[in-house]
Amino acid sequence: NAGVTQTPKFQVLKTGQSMTLQCAQDMNHEYMSWYRQDPGMGLRLIHYSVGAGITDQGEVPNGYNVSRSTTEDFPLRLLSAAPSQTSVYFCASSYSRGNNSPLHFGNGTRLTVT
Amino acid sequence: GQQVMQIPQYQHVQEGEDFTTYCNSSTTLSNIQWYKQRPGGHPVFLIQLVKSGEVKKQKRLTFQFGEAKKNSSLHITATQTTDVGTYFCAGTFGNEKLTFGTGTRLTIIP
């Protein structure tokens, strides 16, 4: 099993450009989520999904959209990139909707917005 | 929103010394998880604590959950260079989502 796969690993965008960060998991996990990691601020939840067709906002959702058309995939869209979105993005999944399940993280996408 | 405070932010230790990181919450946690992130890597789950006063060990790592379920600690005995990384706690309040602490970055001086 590949676990949680994120693409791309690195991306540079210009202000105003759009892009989609891809995330796929092959563990049949119900729960998927996106975090951003900034120095000194830990991991902050952007959006999450408890199953196909269901998404909800996390702590820092502004500027990001998500969809969950299948159990396996949970892409994160930046509609109009801003320098404040420069960060490392992690996708994570867990096997149940509850909060007792360990999160499995992807390898991350390092995004720079100029 | 509810927060999980983690201290210290940085810790530099000589190889062989002990290391401890602490997490604190102003309200009761349902459970707490610990993760390790190697430099340039992604967070990896270490353990979950659920019961009041719970203590769990993994080789040189000891994890504790406070009696009031408002604090937790991770203690590493006799650090090794392989322990380098950032350690995160993540707590759950009721049925809410996991809230991560800000992490403690551990560096080892050989």
mmCIF file of C-alpha atoms in Angstrom:
data_model
loop_
_atom_site.group_PDB
_atom_site.id
_atom_site.type_symbol
_atom_site.label_atom_id
_atom_site.label_comp_id
_atom_site.label_asym_id
_atom_site.label_seq_id
_atom_site.Cartn_x
_atom_site.Cartn_y
_atom_site.Cartn_z
ATOM 1 C CA ASN A 1 0.000 0.000 0.000
ATOM 2 C CA ALA A 2 1.193 3.502 -0.835
ATOM 3 C CA GLY A 3 -0.653 5.105 2.105
ATOM 4 C CA VAL A 4 -1.344 8.812 1.557
ATOM 5 C CA THR A 5 0.079 10.244 -1.668
ATOM 6 C CA GLN A 6 0.404 13.964 -2.271
ATOM 7 C CA THR A 7 1.381 15.729 -5.472
ATOM 8 C CA PRO A 8 3.239 17.865 -6.312
ATOM 9 C CA LYS A 9 6.074 17.921 -3.771
ATOM 10 C CA PHE A 10 7.051 21.483 -4.616
ATOM 11 C CA GLN A 11 5.195 24.312 -6.348
ATOM 12 C CA VAL A 12 5.880 27.978 -7.032
ATOM 13 C CA LEU A 13 2.947 30.199 -7.942
ATOM 14 C CA LYS A 14 2.530 33.835 -8.756
ATOM 15 C CA THR A 15 -0.024 35.881 -6.873
ATOM 16 C CA GLY A 16 -3.466 35.360 -8.382
ATOM 17 C CA GLN A 17 -2.734 32.007 -9.991
ATOM 18 C CA SER A 18 -4.834 28.972 -9.178
ATOM 19 C CA MET A 19 -3.823 25.397 -8.606
ATOM 20 C CA THR A 20 -4.953 22.106 -7.117
ATOM 21 C CA LEU A 21 -2.999 20.061 -4.609
ATOM 22 C CA GLN A 22 -3.763 16.388 -5.041
ATOM 23 C CA CYS A 23 -4.223 13.860 -2.244
ATOM 24 C CA ALA A 24 -5.074 10.196 -2.563
ATOM 25 C CA GLN A 25 -5.181 7.374 -0.038
ATOM 26 C CA ASP A 26 -5.468 3.634 -0.649
ATOM 27 C CA MET A 27 -6.361 2.561 2.909
ATOM 28 C CA ASN A 28 -10.159 2.959 2.499
ATOM 29 C CA HIS A 29 -10.138 5.652 5.184
ATOM 30 C CA GLU A 30 -13.372 7.546 5.801
ATOM 31 C CA TYR A 31 -11.763 10.658 7.212
ATOM 32 C CA MET A 32 -9.456 12.944 5.197
ATOM 33 C CA SER A 33 -8.113 16.373 6.013
ATOM 34 C CA TRP A 34 -5.782 19.145 4.919
ATOM 35 C CA TYR A 35 -3.362 20.971 7.202
ATOM 36 C CA ARG A 36 -0.952 23.785 6.671
ATOM 37 C CA GLN A 37 2.256 24.042 8.645
ATOM 38 C CA ASP A 38 3.929 27.364 9.294
ATOM 39 C CA PRO A 39 6.966 28.033 11.527
ATOM 40 C CA GLY A 40 5.988 28.373 15.169
ATOM 41 C CA MET A 41 2.301 27.698 14.493
ATOM 42 C CA GLY A 42 2.100 23.950 14.400
ATOM 43 C CA LEU A 43 -0.424 22.248 12.155
ATOM 44 C CA ARG A 44 -3.643 24.101 11.403
ATOM 45 C CA LEU A 45 -6.675 22.393 9.927
ATOM 46 C CA ILE A 46 -7.921 23.872 6.649
ATOM 47 C CA HIS A 47 -10.756 21.545 5.562
ATOM 48 C CA TYR A 48 -11.818 18.026 6.345
ATOM 49 C CA SER A 49 -14.158 15.314 5.114
ATOM 50 C CA VAL A 50 -15.828 12.500 7.047
ATOM 51 C CA GLY A 51 -16.811 10.609 3.899
ATOM 52 C CA ALA A 52 -17.477 10.866 0.182
ATOM 53 C CA GLY A 53 -19.723 13.819 -0.622
ATOM 54 C CA ILE A 54 -19.207 15.470 2.789
ATOM 55 C CA THR A 55 -16.790 18.313 3.517
ATOM 56 C CA ASP A 56 -16.486 20.902 6.249
ATOM 57 C CA GLN A 57 -14.331 23.845 7.236
ATOM 58 C CA GLY A 58 -11.488 23.691 9.685
ATOM 59 C CA GLU A 59 -9.638 26.435 11.521
ATOM 60 C CA VAL A 60 -8.241 28.332 8.486
ATOM 61 C CA PRO A 61 -10.508 27.659 5.452
ATOM 62 C CA ASN A 62 -10.414 31.050 3.727
ATOM 63 C CA GLY A 63 -8.883 30.971 0.248
ATOM 64 C CA TYR A 64 -9.224 27.193 -0.112
ATOM 65 C CA ASN A 65 -11.857 24.876 -1.554
ATOM 66 C CA VAL A 66 -12.168 21.097 -1.336
ATOM 67 C CA SER A 67 -14.353 18.325 -2.704
ATOM 68 C CA ARG A 68 -14.684 14.630 -1.948
ATOM 69 C CA SER A 69 -16.249 12.822 -4.880
ATOM 70 C CA THR A 70 -14.632 9.487 -3.999
ATOM 71 C CA THR A 71 -13.383 7.859 -0.800
ATOM 72 C CA GLU A 72 -9.836 7.856 -2.143
ATOM 73 C CA ASP A 73 -9.324 11.443 -3.315
ATOM 74 C CA PHE A 74 -9.452 14.797 -1.519
ATOM 75 C CA PRO A 75 -8.012 17.632 -3.632
ATOM 76 C CA LEU A 76 -7.342 21.098 -2.223
ATOM 77 C CA ARG A 77 -7.890 24.068 -4.545
ATOM 78 C CA LEU A 78 -6.370 27.499 -4.282
ATOM 79 C CA LEU A 79 -8.525 29.760 -6.459
ATOM 80 C CA SER A 80 -6.359 32.902 -6.347
ATOM 81 C CA ALA A 81 -3.040 32.342 -4.605
ATOM 82 C CA ALA A 82 -1.720 34.935 -2.155
ATOM 83 C CA PRO A 83 1.731 35.237 -0.515
ATOM 84 C CA SER A 84 0.084 34.439 2.838
ATOM 85 C CA GLN A 85 -0.598 30.954 1.480
ATOM 86 C CA THR A 86 3.115 30.188 1.263
ATOM 87 C CA SER A 87 3.376 27.149 3.501
ATOM 88 C CA VAL A 88 3.845 23.398 3.691
ATOM 89 C CA TYR A 89 0.594 21.547 3.114
ATOM 90 C CA PHE A 90 -0.127 18.097 4.498
ATOM 91 C CA CYS A 91 -2.979 15.785 3.664
ATOM 92 C CA ALA A 92 -3.911 13.281 6.359
ATOM 93 C CA SER A 93 -6.410 10.447 6.667
ATOM 94 C CA SER A 94 -7.733 8.143 9.348
ATOM 95 C CA TYR A 95 -9.908 5.057 9.281
ATOM 96 C CA SER A 96 -12.876 6.364 11.223
ATOM 97 C CA ARG A 97 -14.868 9.543 11.690
ATOM 98 C CA GLY A 98 -14.068 9.635 15.376
ATOM 99 C CA ASN A 99 -11.170 11.369 17.022
ATOM 100 C CA ASN A 100 -9.590 8.215 18.405
ATOM 101 C CA SER A 101 -7.997 7.250 15.136
ATOM 102 C CA PRO A 102 -4.359 8.035 14.364
ATOM 103 C CA LEU A 103 -3.784 10.333 11.423
ATOM 104 C CA HIS A 104 -1.695 9.083 8.498
ATOM 105 C CA PHE A 105 0.068 11.962 6.771
ATOM 106 C CA GLY A 106 1.287 12.366 3.213
ATOM 107 C CA ASN A 107 4.779 13.625 2.475
ATOM 108 C CA GLY A 108 3.632 17.209 2.041
ATOM 109 C CA THR A 109 3.607 19.895 -0.640
ATOM 110 C CA ARG A 110 5.881 22.897 -0.218
ATOM 111 C CA LEU A 111 4.139 25.874 -1.820
ATOM 112 C CA THR A 112 5.694 29.269 -2.440
ATOM 113 C CA VAL A 113 3.588 32.179 -3.670
ATOM 114 C CA THR A 114 5.517 35.155 -5.025
ATOM 115 C CA GLY B 1 -11.260 28.270 19.846
ATOM 116 C CA GLN B 2 -9.782 25.861 22.331
ATOM 117 C CA GLN B 3 -6.028 25.568 22.296
ATOM 118 C CA VAL B 4 -3.333 23.148 23.298
ATOM 119 C CA MET B 5 -0.200 24.910 24.531
ATOM 120 C CA GLN B 6 3.120 23.105 24.136
ATOM 121 C CA ILE B 7 6.463 23.989 25.732
ATOM 122 C CA PRO B 8 9.289 24.471 25.177
ATOM 123 C CA GLN B 9 9.341 25.587 21.550
ATOM 124 C CA TYR B 10 12.972 24.516 21.164
ATOM 125 C CA GLN B 11 15.256 22.222 23.153
ATOM 126 C CA HIS B 12 18.934 21.554 22.559
ATOM 127 C CA VAL B 13 20.430 18.682 24.512
ATOM 128 C CA GLN B 14 23.705 16.815 24.614
ATOM 129 C CA GLU B 15 23.452 13.277 23.333
ATOM 130 C CA GLY B 16 22.677 11.038 26.270
ATOM 131 C CA GLU B 17 20.759 13.685 28.213
ATOM 132 C CA ASP B 18 17.054 13.413 28.894
ATOM 133 C CA PHE B 19 14.365 15.485 27.172
ATOM 134 C CA THR B 20 10.800 16.395 28.123
ATOM 135 C CA THR B 21 8.066 18.292 26.294
ATOM 136 C CA TYR B 22 4.806 19.371 27.891
ATOM 137 C CA CYS B 23 1.293 20.018 26.625
ATOM 138 C CA ASN B 24 -1.348 21.921 28.542
ATOM 139 C CA SER B 25 -4.991 22.733 28.019
ATOM 140 C CA SER B 26 -7.318 24.975 30.024
ATOM 141 C CA THR B 27 -10.185 22.507 29.503
ATOM 142 C CA THR B 28 -10.487 18.758 29.779
ATOM 143 C CA LEU B 29 -9.313 16.685 26.841
ATOM 144 C CA SER B 30 -11.045 13.532 25.635
ATOM 145 C CA ASN B 31 -7.739 12.075 24.526
ATOM 146 C CA ILE B 32 -4.290 13.152 23.433
ATOM 147 C CA GLN B 33 -2.064 11.912 20.643
ATOM 148 C CA TRP B 34 1.649 12.403 20.087
ATOM 149 C CA TYR B 35 3.416 12.710 16.737
ATOM 150 C CA LYS B 36 7.043 12.984 15.642
ATOM 151 C CA GLN B 37 8.181 14.862 12.559
ATOM 152 C CA ARG B 38 11.742 14.332 11.348
ATOM 153 C CA PRO B 39 13.424 17.303 9.633
ATOM 154 C CA GLY B 40 11.985 17.624 6.136
ATOM 155 C CA GLY B 41 9.488 14.861 6.810
ATOM 156 C CA HIS B 42 5.870 14.455 7.734
ATOM 157 C CA PRO B 43 4.288 13.862 11.162
ATOM 158 C CA VAL B 44 4.184 10.229 12.221
ATOM 159 C CA PHE B 45 1.831 8.952 14.904
ATOM 160 C CA LEU B 46 3.534 7.734 18.072
ATOM 161 C CA ILE B 47 0.814 7.001 20.628
ATOM 162 C CA GLN B 48 -2.596 7.878 21.990
ATOM 163 C CA LEU B 49 -3.566 8.341 25.645
ATOM 164 C CA VAL B 50 -7.180 8.181 26.725
ATOM 165 C CA LYS B 51 -7.448 7.456 30.454
ATOM 166 C CA SER B 52 -6.844 9.813 33.343
ATOM 167 C CA GLY B 53 -3.345 9.309 34.781
ATOM 168 C CA GLU B 54 -2.374 6.946 31.972
ATOM 169 C CA VAL B 55 1.315 6.190 31.454
ATOM 170 C CA LYS B 56 2.642 4.395 28.385
ATOM 171 C CA LYS B 57 6.178 3.514 27.407
ATOM 172 C CA GLN B 58 7.851 2.879 24.084
ATOM 173 C CA LYS B 59 11.468 1.885 24.696
ATOM 174 C CA ARG B 60 13.124 5.155 25.869
ATOM 175 C CA LEU B 61 9.940 7.227 25.455
ATOM 176 C CA THR B 62 7.464 7.684 28.313
ATOM 177 C CA PHE B 63 4.096 9.328 27.734
ATOM 178 C CA GLN B 64 1.848 10.583 30.526
ATOM 179 C CA PHE B 65 -1.704 11.914 30.644
ATOM 180 C CA GLY B 66 -2.551 14.026 33.678
ATOM 181 C CA GLU B 67 -5.103 13.048 36.282
ATOM 182 C CA ALA B 68 -7.351 15.932 35.266
ATOM 183 C CA LYS B 69 -6.826 15.151 31.561
ATOM 184 C CA LYS B 70 -5.657 18.710 30.976
ATOM 185 C CA ASN B 71 -1.965 18.053 30.477
ATOM 186 C CA SER B 72 0.407 15.528 29.002
ATOM 187 C CA SER B 73 4.116 14.987 28.697
ATOM 188 C CA LEU B 74 6.610 13.084 26.587
ATOM 189 C CA HIS B 75 9.909 12.169 28.206
ATOM 190 C CA ILE B 76 12.856 10.698 26.325
ATOM 191 C CA THR B 77 15.576 9.032 28.380
ATOM 192 C CA ALA B 78 19.186 9.168 27.177
ATOM 193 C CA THR B 79 18.588 10.900 23.866
ATOM 194 C CA GLN B 80 20.163 9.633 20.674
ATOM 195 C CA THR B 81 20.764 11.363 17.351
ATOM 196 C CA THR B 82 17.813 9.457 15.911
ATOM 197 C CA ASP B 83 15.519 11.371 18.301
ATOM 198 C CA VAL B 84 16.063 14.627 16.399
ATOM 199 C CA GLY B 85 12.841 16.188 15.143
ATOM 200 C CA THR B 86 9.759 18.072 16.196
ATOM 201 C CA TYR B 87 7.343 16.469 18.630
ATOM 202 C CA PHE B 88 3.690 17.465 18.496
ATOM 203 C CA CYS B 89 0.888 16.746 20.869
ATOM 204 C CA ALA B 90 -2.677 16.829 19.540
ATOM 205 C CA GLY B 91 -5.713 16.877 21.774
ATOM 206 C CA THR B 92 -9.420 16.355 21.293
ATOM 207 C CA PHE B 93 -12.027 18.399 23.151
ATOM 208 C CA GLY B 94 -15.271 16.421 23.429
ATOM 209 C CA ASN B 95 -16.212 15.274 19.939
ATOM 210 C CA GLU B 96 -14.368 18.071 18.212
ATOM 211 C CA LYS B 97 -11.523 17.699 15.790
ATOM 212 C CA LEU B 98 -7.935 17.140 16.767
ATOM 213 C CA THR B 99 -6.118 20.336 17.827
ATOM 214 C CA PHE B 100 -2.352 20.318 17.463
ATOM 215 C CA GLY B 101 0.104 21.975 19.786
ATOM 216 C CA THR B 102 2.794 24.202 18.301
ATOM 217 C CA GLY B 103 5.459 21.507 18.675
ATOM 218 C CA THR B 104 8.853 21.197 20.379
ATOM 219 C CA ARG B 105 11.871 21.036 18.108
ATOM 220 C CA LEU B 106 14.571 18.800 19.571
ATOM 221 C CA THR B 107 18.159 19.081 18.428
ATOM 222 C CA ILE B 108 20.939 16.828 19.681
ATOM 223 C CA ILE B 109 24.510 17.960 20.231
ATOM 224 C CA PRO B 110 26.755 14.939 19.560
#
